[in-house]
Tab-separated table of C-alpha atoms and ligand atoms in Angstrom:
chain	number	residue	atom	x	y	z
A	138	MET	CA	0.000	0.000	0.000
A	139	LYS	CA	1.369	3.420	-0.906
A	140	ASN	CA	1.912	5.256	2.373
A	141	THR	CA	-1.695	5.794	3.204
A	142	THR	CA	-3.437	5.083	6.466
A	143	GLU	CA	-6.791	4.861	4.666
A	144	PHE	CA	-7.923	1.298	3.969
A	145	ASN	CA	-8.220	1.229	0.213
A	146	ILE	CA	-8.959	-2.307	-0.976
A	147	VAL	CA	-8.243	-1.514	-4.644
A	148	SER	CA	-4.808	-0.164	-3.840
A	149	ILE	CA	-4.123	-3.015	-1.402
A	150	ARG	CA	-4.959	-5.643	-4.018
A	151	GLU	CA	-2.602	-3.943	-6.483
A	152	ASP	CA	0.203	-4.562	-3.982
A	153	PHE	CA	-0.133	-8.343	-4.504
A	154	PRO	CA	0.841	-9.323	-8.072
A	155	ILE	CA	-0.440	-12.902	-7.717
A	156	LEU	CA	-4.004	-11.734	-7.081
A	157	ASN	CA	-4.214	-10.831	-10.772
A	158	SER	CA	-3.601	-14.424	-11.847
A	159	LYS	CA	-6.000	-16.743	-13.586
A	160	VAL	CA	-6.416	-20.308	-12.314
A	161	ASN	CA	-8.228	-22.876	-14.460
A	162	GLY	CA	-9.140	-19.994	-16.756
A	163	LYS	CA	-10.855	-18.117	-13.905
A	164	GLN	CA	-9.795	-15.151	-11.816
A	165	LEU	CA	-7.869	-16.462	-8.793
A	166	VAL	CA	-9.703	-16.157	-5.485
A	167	TYR	CA	-7.280	-16.978	-2.692
A	168	PHE	CA	-8.813	-18.174	0.554
A	169	ASP	CA	-5.988	-20.356	1.908
A	170	ASN	CA	-4.378	-17.606	3.941
A	171	ALA	CA	-4.017	-19.603	7.139
A	172	ALA	CA	-1.691	-21.964	5.244
A	173	THR	CA	0.328	-19.200	3.552
A	174	THR	CA	-0.462	-15.576	2.868
A	175	GLN	CA	0.371	-14.000	-0.475
A	176	THR	CA	3.379	-11.725	-0.827
A	177	PRO	CA	3.210	-7.985	-1.494
A	178	LYS	CA	5.456	-6.514	-4.175
A	179	VAL	CA	7.562	-4.593	-1.626
A	180	VAL	CA	8.538	-7.899	-0.036
A	181	ILE	CA	9.281	-9.543	-3.407
A	182	ASP	CA	11.287	-6.454	-4.444
A	183	SER	CA	13.302	-6.592	-1.259
A	184	ILE	CA	14.448	-10.142	-2.091
A	185	VAL	CA	15.396	-9.124	-5.655
A	186	SER	CA	17.168	-6.043	-4.326
A	187	TYR	CA	19.092	-8.069	-1.742
A	188	TYR	CA	20.500	-10.433	-4.366
A	189	SER	CA	21.104	-7.568	-6.810
A	190	THR	CA	22.919	-5.219	-4.434
A	191	LEU	CA	23.692	-6.688	-1.008
A	192	ASN	CA	24.375	-10.420	-1.186
A	193	ALA	CA	27.148	-11.521	1.188
A	194	ASN	CA	27.459	-13.662	4.270
A	195	ILE	CA	26.721	-11.895	7.540
A	196	HIS	CA	28.637	-11.418	10.782
A	197	ARG	CA	31.803	-12.789	9.177
A	198	GLY	CA	33.407	-10.396	6.756
A	199	ALA	CA	35.081	-7.055	7.309
A	200	HIS	CA	34.176	-6.094	3.745
A	201	TYR	CA	31.533	-3.586	2.687
A	202	LEU	CA	28.850	-5.998	1.441
A	203	SER	CA	29.112	-8.243	4.480
A	204	GLN	CA	28.739	-5.256	6.788
A	205	LYS	CA	25.745	-3.917	4.858
A	206	ALA	CA	24.046	-7.328	4.790
A	207	THR	CA	24.697	-7.709	8.538
A	208	GLU	CA	23.206	-4.270	9.215
A	209	ALA	CA	20.068	-5.139	7.245
A	210	TYR	CA	19.716	-8.550	8.947
A	211	GLU	CA	20.200	-7.125	12.436
A	212	GLY	CA	17.890	-4.247	11.501
A	213	ALA	CA	15.158	-6.836	10.881
A	214	ARG	CA	15.784	-8.282	14.346
A	215	LYS	CA	15.212	-4.826	15.854
A	216	LYS	CA	11.971	-4.477	13.880
A	217	PHE	CA	10.677	-7.740	15.381
A	218	GLN	CA	11.778	-6.681	18.851
A	219	LYS	CA	9.744	-3.487	18.475
A	220	HIS	CA	6.821	-5.240	16.805
A	221	LEU	CA	6.483	-7.788	19.620
A	222	ASN	CA	7.560	-5.358	22.355
A	223	ALA	CA	10.414	-7.625	23.487
A	224	LYS	CA	12.852	-6.210	26.026
A	225	ASN	CA	16.013	-6.878	23.986
A	226	SER	CA	16.631	-7.653	20.337
A	227	SER	CA	18.796	-10.589	21.501
A	228	GLU	CA	15.530	-12.226	22.618
A	229	ILE	CA	14.532	-12.591	18.947
A	230	ILE	CA	15.930	-15.709	17.265
A	231	PHE	CA	15.488	-16.303	13.535
A	232	THR	CA	14.573	-19.843	12.533
A	233	SER	CA	13.080	-21.457	9.424
A	234	GLY	CA	9.494	-21.354	10.717
A	235	SER	CA	7.198	-21.948	13.695
A	236	THR	CA	7.910	-25.688	13.481
A	237	HIS	CA	11.643	-25.091	13.785
A	238	SER	CA	11.107	-22.610	16.651
A	239	ILE	CA	8.995	-25.099	18.629
A	240	ASN	CA	11.472	-27.930	18.015
A	241	LEU	CA	14.290	-25.681	19.224
A	242	VAL	CA	12.499	-25.041	22.523
A	243	ALA	CA	11.186	-28.603	23.039
A	244	ASN	CA	14.621	-30.011	22.324
A	245	GLY	CA	16.176	-27.585	24.802
A	246	PHE	CA	13.802	-28.733	27.522
A	247	ILE	CA	15.015	-32.325	27.137
A	248	GLY	CA	18.040	-31.236	29.147
A	249	LEU	CA	15.973	-29.348	31.729
A	250	LEU	CA	13.211	-31.863	32.532
A	251	LYS	CA	13.282	-35.280	34.146
A	252	SER	CA	11.132	-38.399	34.107
A	253	GLY	CA	7.735	-37.794	35.733
A	254	ASP	CA	7.694	-34.052	35.036
A	255	GLU	CA	4.434	-32.901	33.490
A	256	ILE	CA	3.821	-30.765	30.443
A	257	ILE	CA	0.465	-29.410	29.245
A	258	VAL	CA	-0.765	-29.052	25.677
A	259	SER	CA	-4.167	-27.924	24.410
A	260	HIS	CA	-6.600	-29.961	22.315
A	261	LEU	CA	-6.568	-27.178	19.724
A	262	GLU	CA	-2.932	-27.463	18.617
A	263	HIS	CA	-1.382	-27.809	15.206
A	264	HIS	CA	0.677	-30.993	14.988
A	265	SER	CA	3.836	-28.899	15.159
A	266	ASN	CA	3.013	-27.970	18.728
A	267	ILE	CA	2.254	-31.568	19.709
A	268	VAL	CA	4.758	-33.877	18.061
A	269	PRO	CA	8.044	-32.232	19.209
A	270	TRP	CA	6.772	-32.407	22.811
A	271	GLN	CA	5.696	-36.026	22.391
A	272	MET	CA	9.224	-36.770	21.225
A	273	LEU	CA	10.508	-35.086	24.388
A	274	CYS	CA	8.171	-37.256	26.508
A	275	GLU	CA	9.376	-40.406	24.772
A	276	LYS	CA	13.003	-39.479	25.353
A	277	ILE	CA	12.837	-38.575	29.046
A	278	GLY	CA	9.600	-40.071	30.372
A	279	ALA	CA	7.768	-36.772	30.925
A	280	ILE	CA	3.949	-36.886	31.036
A	281	MET	CA	1.790	-34.901	28.606
A	282	LYS	CA	-1.643	-33.706	29.733
A	283	VAL	CA	-4.255	-32.174	27.447
A	284	ILE	CA	-6.536	-29.158	28.051
A	285	PRO	CA	-9.907	-30.321	26.689
A	286	MET	CA	-12.100	-28.369	24.262
A	287	ASN	CA	-15.859	-27.899	24.002
A	288	GLN	CA	-18.296	-28.057	21.052
A	289	GLU	CA	-17.794	-24.348	20.339
A	290	GLY	CA	-14.103	-24.999	19.766
A	291	GLU	CA	-12.996	-23.278	22.978
A	292	LEU	CA	-10.583	-24.540	25.608
A	293	ILE	CA	-12.207	-25.388	28.947
A	294	PHE	CA	-10.306	-23.137	31.321
A	295	SER	CA	-11.575	-24.749	34.524
A	296	GLU	CA	-10.206	-28.101	33.290
A	297	TYR	CA	-6.868	-26.448	32.569
A	298	GLU	CA	-6.695	-25.201	36.156
A	299	LYS	CA	-7.218	-28.758	37.372
A	300	LEU	CA	-4.287	-30.039	35.290
A	301	LEU	CA	-1.783	-27.584	36.776
A	302	SER	CA	0.389	-28.690	39.687
A	303	ASN	CA	3.886	-28.281	41.056
A	304	GLU	CA	4.914	-31.050	38.620
A	305	THR	CA	3.934	-28.886	35.624
A	306	LYS	CA	7.062	-27.612	33.915
A	307	VAL	CA	5.918	-26.370	30.501
A	308	VAL	CA	2.588	-25.325	28.980
A	309	PHE	CA	2.324	-24.902	25.193
A	310	VAL	CA	-0.779	-23.504	23.574
A	311	ASN	CA	-1.549	-21.690	20.364
A	312	HIS	CA	-2.751	-18.115	20.425
A	313	VAL	CA	-5.165	-18.887	17.582
A	314	SER	CA	-6.289	-22.295	16.327
A	315	ASN	CA	-5.415	-22.746	12.653
A	316	ALA	CA	-8.270	-25.202	12.107
A	317	LEU	CA	-11.087	-23.245	13.817
A	318	GLY	CA	-9.825	-19.684	14.290
A	319	THR	CA	-10.491	-19.727	18.054
A	320	ILE	CA	-8.510	-17.052	19.912
A	321	ASN	CA	-7.351	-18.632	23.158
A	322	PRO	CA	-7.133	-16.705	26.458
A	323	VAL	CA	-3.349	-16.934	26.471
A	324	LYS	CA	-2.731	-14.140	28.952
A	325	GLU	CA	-4.805	-15.978	31.572
A	326	ILE	CA	-3.244	-19.323	30.609
A	327	ILE	CA	0.244	-17.874	31.099
A	328	SER	CA	-0.600	-16.206	34.376
A	329	LYS	CA	-2.036	-19.455	35.825
A	330	ALA	CA	0.991	-21.489	34.673
A	331	HIS	CA	3.332	-18.962	36.268
A	332	GLU	CA	1.643	-19.506	39.637
A	333	PHE	CA	3.209	-22.998	39.445
A	334	GLY	CA	6.545	-21.820	38.045
A	335	ALA	CA	5.904	-23.431	34.623
A	336	ALA	CA	7.261	-21.912	31.413
A	337	VAL	CA	4.756	-21.136	28.645
A	338	LEU	CA	5.284	-21.308	24.902
A	339	ILE	CA	2.675	-19.586	22.771
A	340	ASP	CA	2.383	-20.647	19.145
A	341	GLY	CA	1.464	-17.364	17.490
A	342	ALA	CA	1.586	-18.600	13.873
A	343	GLN	CA	-2.090	-17.704	13.348
A	344	ALA	CA	-2.135	-14.601	15.542
A	345	LEU	CA	0.653	-12.484	14.058
A	346	PRO	CA	-1.138	-11.936	10.696
A	347	HIS	CA	-4.282	-10.642	12.394
A	348	PHE	CA	-3.676	-8.611	15.532
A	349	GLU	CA	-1.091	-6.881	17.706
A	350	VAL	CA	0.946	-9.074	20.024
A	351	ASP	CA	2.801	-7.724	23.045
A	352	VAL	CA	4.970	-10.430	24.591
A	353	LYS	CA	5.716	-8.291	27.666
A	354	ASP	CA	2.054	-7.688	28.353
A	355	LEU	CA	1.278	-11.399	27.828
A	356	ASP	CA	4.313	-12.310	29.940
A	357	ALA	CA	4.991	-15.163	27.462
A	358	ASP	CA	8.196	-17.105	28.027
A	359	PHE	CA	8.353	-18.108	24.359
A	360	TYR	CA	6.357	-16.899	21.379
A	361	VAL	CA	6.736	-18.304	17.843
A	362	GLY	CA	5.576	-17.383	14.356
A	363	SER	CA	6.191	-17.942	10.617
A	364	ALA	CA	6.889	-15.096	8.206
A	365	HIS	CA	5.042	-16.772	5.317
A	366	LYS	CA	1.820	-16.475	7.326
A	367	PHE	CA	2.206	-12.720	7.782
A	368	TYR	CA	2.972	-11.721	4.190
A	369	GLY	CA	6.691	-12.519	4.307
A	370	PRO	CA	8.619	-15.227	2.457
A	371	THR	CA	8.713	-18.952	3.258
A	372	GLY	CA	11.656	-20.330	5.211
A	373	VAL	CA	11.748	-17.696	7.965
A	374	GLY	CA	10.431	-18.105	11.476
A	375	ILE	CA	10.806	-16.185	14.656
A	376	LEU	CA	11.265	-17.336	18.170
A	377	TYR	CA	10.891	-14.838	20.959
A	378	GLY	CA	12.251	-16.108	24.253
A	379	LYS	CA	12.710	-14.366	27.574
A	380	GLU	CA	16.416	-13.865	28.102
A	381	LYS	CA	16.400	-15.963	31.307
A	382	TRP	CA	14.952	-18.942	29.409
A	383	LEU	CA	17.117	-18.598	26.317
A	384	GLU	CA	20.158	-18.477	28.597
A	385	LYS	CA	19.020	-21.701	30.300
A	386	LEU	CA	18.285	-23.675	27.116
A	387	PRO	CA	21.218	-25.471	25.476
A	388	PRO	CA	21.924	-24.753	21.771
A	389	TYR	CA	19.748	-26.681	19.328
A	390	GLN	CA	22.232	-27.101	16.506
A	391	GLY	CA	26.019	-26.859	16.439
A	392	GLY	CA	28.029	-25.164	13.712
A	393	GLY	CA	29.442	-21.853	12.598
A	394	GLU	CA	28.149	-18.571	14.055
A	395	MET	CA	26.927	-20.128	17.299
A	396	ILE	CA	30.321	-20.533	18.950
A	397	ASP	CA	32.589	-18.442	21.097
A	398	GLU	CA	35.700	-20.646	20.906
A	399	VAL	CA	36.263	-24.105	19.444
A	400	THR	CA	39.044	-26.532	20.301
A	401	PHE	CA	38.969	-30.305	19.902
A	402	GLU	CA	38.658	-30.551	23.673
A	403	LYS	CA	35.786	-28.123	24.201
A	404	THR	CA	33.568	-25.533	22.564
A	405	THR	CA	32.110	-22.499	24.276
A	406	TYR	CA	28.989	-20.944	22.829
A	407	ALA	CA	28.238	-17.488	21.532
A	408	LYS	CA	25.988	-15.096	23.429
A	409	LEU	CA	22.338	-14.619	22.504
A	410	PRO	CA	20.972	-14.558	19.863
A	411	ASN	CA	23.851	-16.211	17.917
A	412	LYS	CA	23.871	-19.244	20.224
A	413	PHE	CA	20.692	-20.405	18.459
A	414	GLU	CA	21.545	-19.369	14.898
A	415	ALA	CA	24.056	-21.955	13.702
A	416	GLY	CA	25.152	-21.737	10.072
A	417	THR	CA	24.211	-19.260	7.371
A	418	PRO	CA	20.642	-18.120	7.910
A	419	ASN	CA	18.049	-17.142	5.319
A	420	ILE	CA	19.482	-13.608	5.130
A	421	SER	CA	17.338	-12.250	2.301
A	422	GLY	CA	14.260	-13.891	3.809
A	423	VAL	CA	14.821	-12.349	7.225
A	424	ILE	CA	15.307	-8.892	5.711
A	425	ALA	CA	12.175	-9.368	3.575
A	426	SER	CA	10.236	-10.495	6.672
A	427	GLY	CA	11.120	-7.169	8.266
A	428	ILE	CA	9.680	-5.452	5.181
A	429	ALA	CA	6.505	-7.547	5.588
A	430	ILE	CA	6.189	-6.267	9.166
A	431	ASP	CA	6.598	-2.691	7.891
A	432	TYR	CA	3.931	-3.413	5.289
A	433	ILE	CA	1.276	-4.639	7.724
A	434	ASN	CA	2.128	-1.907	10.219
A	435	ASN	CA	1.700	0.647	7.465
A	436	ILE	CA	-1.878	-0.541	6.977
A	437	GLY	CA	-2.272	-1.023	10.732
A	438	LEU	CA	-3.221	-4.245	12.488
A	439	LYS	CA	-6.270	-2.600	14.076
A	440	THR	CA	-7.521	-1.658	10.602
A	441	ILE	CA	-6.748	-5.167	9.329
A	442	LEU	CA	-8.647	-6.782	12.192
A	443	LYS	CA	-11.692	-4.581	11.708
A	444	TYR	CA	-11.857	-5.304	7.964
A	445	GLU	CA	-11.292	-9.047	8.421
A	446	ASP	CA	-13.956	-9.224	11.156
A	447	ALA	CA	-16.480	-7.667	8.759
A	448	LEU	CA	-15.534	-10.227	6.078
A	449	LEU	CA	-15.851	-13.061	8.605
A	450	LYS	CA	-19.348	-11.925	9.592
A	451	TYR	CA	-20.423	-11.627	5.941
A	452	ALA	CA	-18.988	-15.026	4.957
A	453	THR	CA	-20.523	-16.763	8.002
A	454	GLU	CA	-23.979	-15.350	7.240
A	455	LYS	CA	-23.770	-16.246	3.541
A	456	LEU	CA	-22.551	-19.779	4.215
A	457	LEU	CA	-25.300	-20.448	6.735
A	458	GLU	CA	-27.889	-19.538	4.087
A	459	ILE	CA	-26.889	-22.747	2.263
A	460	ASP	CA	-28.915	-25.673	3.499
A	461	GLY	CA	-26.717	-28.387	5.025
A	462	ILE	CA	-23.706	-26.233	5.987
A	463	LYS	CA	-22.248	-27.028	9.379
A	464	ILE	CA	-19.592	-24.723	10.806
A	465	TYR	CA	-17.098	-26.096	13.343
A	466	GLY	CA	-15.848	-23.659	15.959
A	467	ASN	CA	-18.500	-21.123	16.828
A	468	THR	CA	-16.880	-19.051	19.520
A	469	ASP	CA	-17.413	-15.273	19.401
A	470	ASN	CA	-13.701	-14.740	19.852
A	471	LYS	CA	-12.181	-15.933	16.594
A	472	THR	CA	-10.104	-14.762	13.657
A	473	SER	CA	-11.300	-14.830	10.048
A	474	VAL	CA	-11.293	-18.625	9.664
A	475	ILE	CA	-14.366	-20.742	8.906
A	476	SER	CA	-14.131	-24.538	8.983
A	477	PHE	CA	-17.195	-26.238	7.567
A	478	ASN	CA	-18.738	-29.247	5.872
A	479	LEU	CA	-21.750	-29.590	3.608
A	480	GLY	CA	-24.083	-32.452	4.520
A	481	ASN	CA	-22.409	-35.816	4.027
A	482	ILE	CA	-20.416	-34.722	0.983
A	483	HIS	CA	-16.689	-35.361	1.332
A	484	HIS	CA	-14.749	-32.129	1.879
A	485	TYR	CA	-12.231	-33.107	-0.786
A	486	ASP	CA	-14.897	-33.433	-3.516
A	487	ILE	CA	-16.227	-29.961	-2.763
A	488	GLY	CA	-12.679	-28.562	-2.657
A	489	SER	CA	-11.983	-29.952	-6.145
A	490	ILE	CA	-15.069	-28.345	-7.678
A	491	ILE	CA	-14.290	-25.049	-5.959
A	492	ASP	CA	-10.733	-25.271	-7.304
A	493	ASN	CA	-12.114	-25.670	-10.850
A	494	GLU	CA	-13.731	-22.262	-10.323
A	495	GLY	CA	-10.300	-20.736	-9.535
A	496	ILE	CA	-10.967	-20.587	-5.791
A	497	ALA	CA	-8.308	-21.820	-3.357
A	498	VAL	CA	-9.555	-23.213	-0.047
A	499	ARG	CA	-7.921	-25.791	2.181
A	500	THR	CA	-9.499	-29.200	2.675
A	501	GLY	CA	-8.442	-31.918	5.110
A	502	HIS	CA	-7.506	-32.139	8.774
A	503	HIS	CA	-5.386	-28.965	8.698
A	504	CYS	CA	-2.585	-30.668	10.673
A	505	ALA	CA	-4.929	-30.707	13.649
A	506	GLN	CA	-6.186	-34.295	13.721
A	507	PRO	CA	-7.145	-34.230	17.433
A	508	ILE	CA	-9.710	-31.502	16.630
A	509	MET	CA	-11.158	-33.588	13.795
A	510	ASP	CA	-11.287	-36.616	16.126
A	511	TYR	CA	-13.177	-34.526	18.672
A	512	TYR	CA	-15.858	-33.699	16.074
A	513	LYS	CA	-15.667	-37.284	14.686
A	514	ILE	CA	-14.974	-36.098	11.147
A	515	PRO	CA	-12.060	-36.786	8.790
A	516	GLY	CA	-11.697	-33.143	7.818
A	517	THR	CA	-13.321	-29.868	6.829
A	518	ILE	CA	-13.240	-27.216	4.154
A	519	ARG	CA	-11.404	-24.232	5.583
A	520	LEU	CA	-11.949	-20.708	4.376
A	521	SER	CA	-9.316	-18.362	5.798
A	522	LEU	CA	-9.671	-14.701	4.956
A	523	SER	CA	-7.120	-11.929	4.587
A	524	PHE	CA	-7.471	-8.150	4.353
A	525	TYR	CA	-6.993	-8.395	0.560
A	526	ASN	CA	-10.131	-10.501	0.163
A	527	THR	CA	-13.487	-8.973	-0.729
A	528	LYS	CA	-17.192	-9.637	-0.276
A	529	GLU	CA	-17.421	-10.230	-4.040
A	530	GLU	CA	-14.892	-13.039	-3.707
A	531	ILE	CA	-16.986	-14.550	-0.915
A	532	ASP	CA	-20.017	-14.366	-3.240
A	533	SER	CA	-18.022	-16.331	-5.854
A	534	LEU	CA	-17.254	-18.985	-3.264
A	535	ILE	CA	-20.894	-19.250	-2.270
A	536	SER	CA	-21.881	-19.756	-5.953
A	537	ALA	CA	-19.171	-22.419	-6.310
A	538	ILE	CA	-20.427	-24.264	-3.220
A	539	ILE	CA	-24.010	-24.176	-4.534
A	540	LEU	CA	-22.708	-25.568	-7.837
A	541	ALA	CA	-20.791	-28.304	-5.999
A	542	LYS	CA	-23.884	-29.170	-4.008
A	543	LYS	CA	-25.927	-29.576	-7.201
A	544	MET	CA	-23.239	-31.724	-8.830
A	545	LEU	CA	-22.567	-33.955	-5.812
A	546	SER	CA	-25.974	-34.363	-4.145
B	520	LIG	N1	1.338	-23.560	14.299
B	520	LIG	C1	0.195	-23.205	13.723
B	520	LIG	C2	-0.943	-22.738	14.570
B	520	LIG	C3	0.063	-23.252	12.337
B	520	LIG	O1	-1.081	-22.894	11.757
B	520	LIG	C4	1.163	-23.712	11.566
B	520	LIG	C5	1.031	-23.843	10.105
B	520	LIG	O2	-0.056	-23.916	9.567
B	520	LIG	C6	2.338	-24.054	12.209
B	520	LIG	C7	2.390	-23.963	13.582
B	520	LIG	C8	3.537	-24.517	11.456
B	520	LIG	O3	4.052	-23.452	10.705
B	520	LIG	P1	5.269	-23.687	9.712
B	520	LIG	O4	4.837	-24.750	8.759
B	520	LIG	O5	5.460	-22.342	9.069
B	520	LIG	O6	6.438	-24.093	10.532
């Protein structure tokens, strides 16, 4: 968007070259934003510009290009510090994505926990916030407990309180469910866990694209996200960690950049954040992710949220006008995600017909099989809306669903 605080949907859509594409001979309608958001031209340009004018390895060379690339990379770290309101920029670690960030933390806790220690997960998690912790449990004999959900797709807070004890060492919950859009009460979850001295990791992959996050206000011990879900490139993730926790955790990977001194007898590790950034990182991607943050801040996350909420309301009403639609996750406090099925028709069959109309939605279990098991379904059709979507696009989807219903009933 060209330096305007006004929300101008025409100008916003012009910022995303891919939105002009045709798919199957039809105008692309992109509703798979919870999987990956599209990339604005400023972000694409920043990658081209990096390789055209700045490409060099960082932190290593005394030469001009290396210094400039290092400045740009570290500048991105400062942007994320400010964006998340972290105390120090050394509390921001760049990774390859939320999955990598969670694995880094879970792996670190292997050295800090012992057999019989308890960890708490929620029923609403993406597999990437379940499996790394299960691997930890298998390795050291820790016990994983699960915060249950209700029919509305909300976590049952009173049940969470019952799970907490002095044995609880880590709680890991997403800020927003990718499958249902539920916004979880993470501030309260963190505060309760802290009463028992447990650390809390918040998976913010689905929160960062939609609303402001203040890690100090939340008092989160760890907070993770993926740049490709907030209009940045793939292959870049962030991990915020409180300094005291990042100091305690051992390094995840060994290699260049993360050391202080290496001899064959012993290696000492670099200070934060380098301790967790072994090897050459995705330099252009990190810089471009900083540009993505500038881009969404230029529009304003409050403006984005308001627009997306209006789209969510419109899409929900329109969908419910179709006989046989069942929406999963009906809490009032949700982001612009709608998971649904149509009668007994398989979600995949509907997805294919919608795709023929040039409309991209996600079908399946959305890497959240425990949620599907709860509802006793194999999967759903998931519509996930961004601020570049329009009511007209939702109308096209509704027509495509009606068409699919006629063809498949
Ligand atoms: N956590 C949540 C809530 C997600 O929605 C996703 C991806 O959909 C992930 C984690 C994993 O993100 P990535 O594949 O970028 O590592």
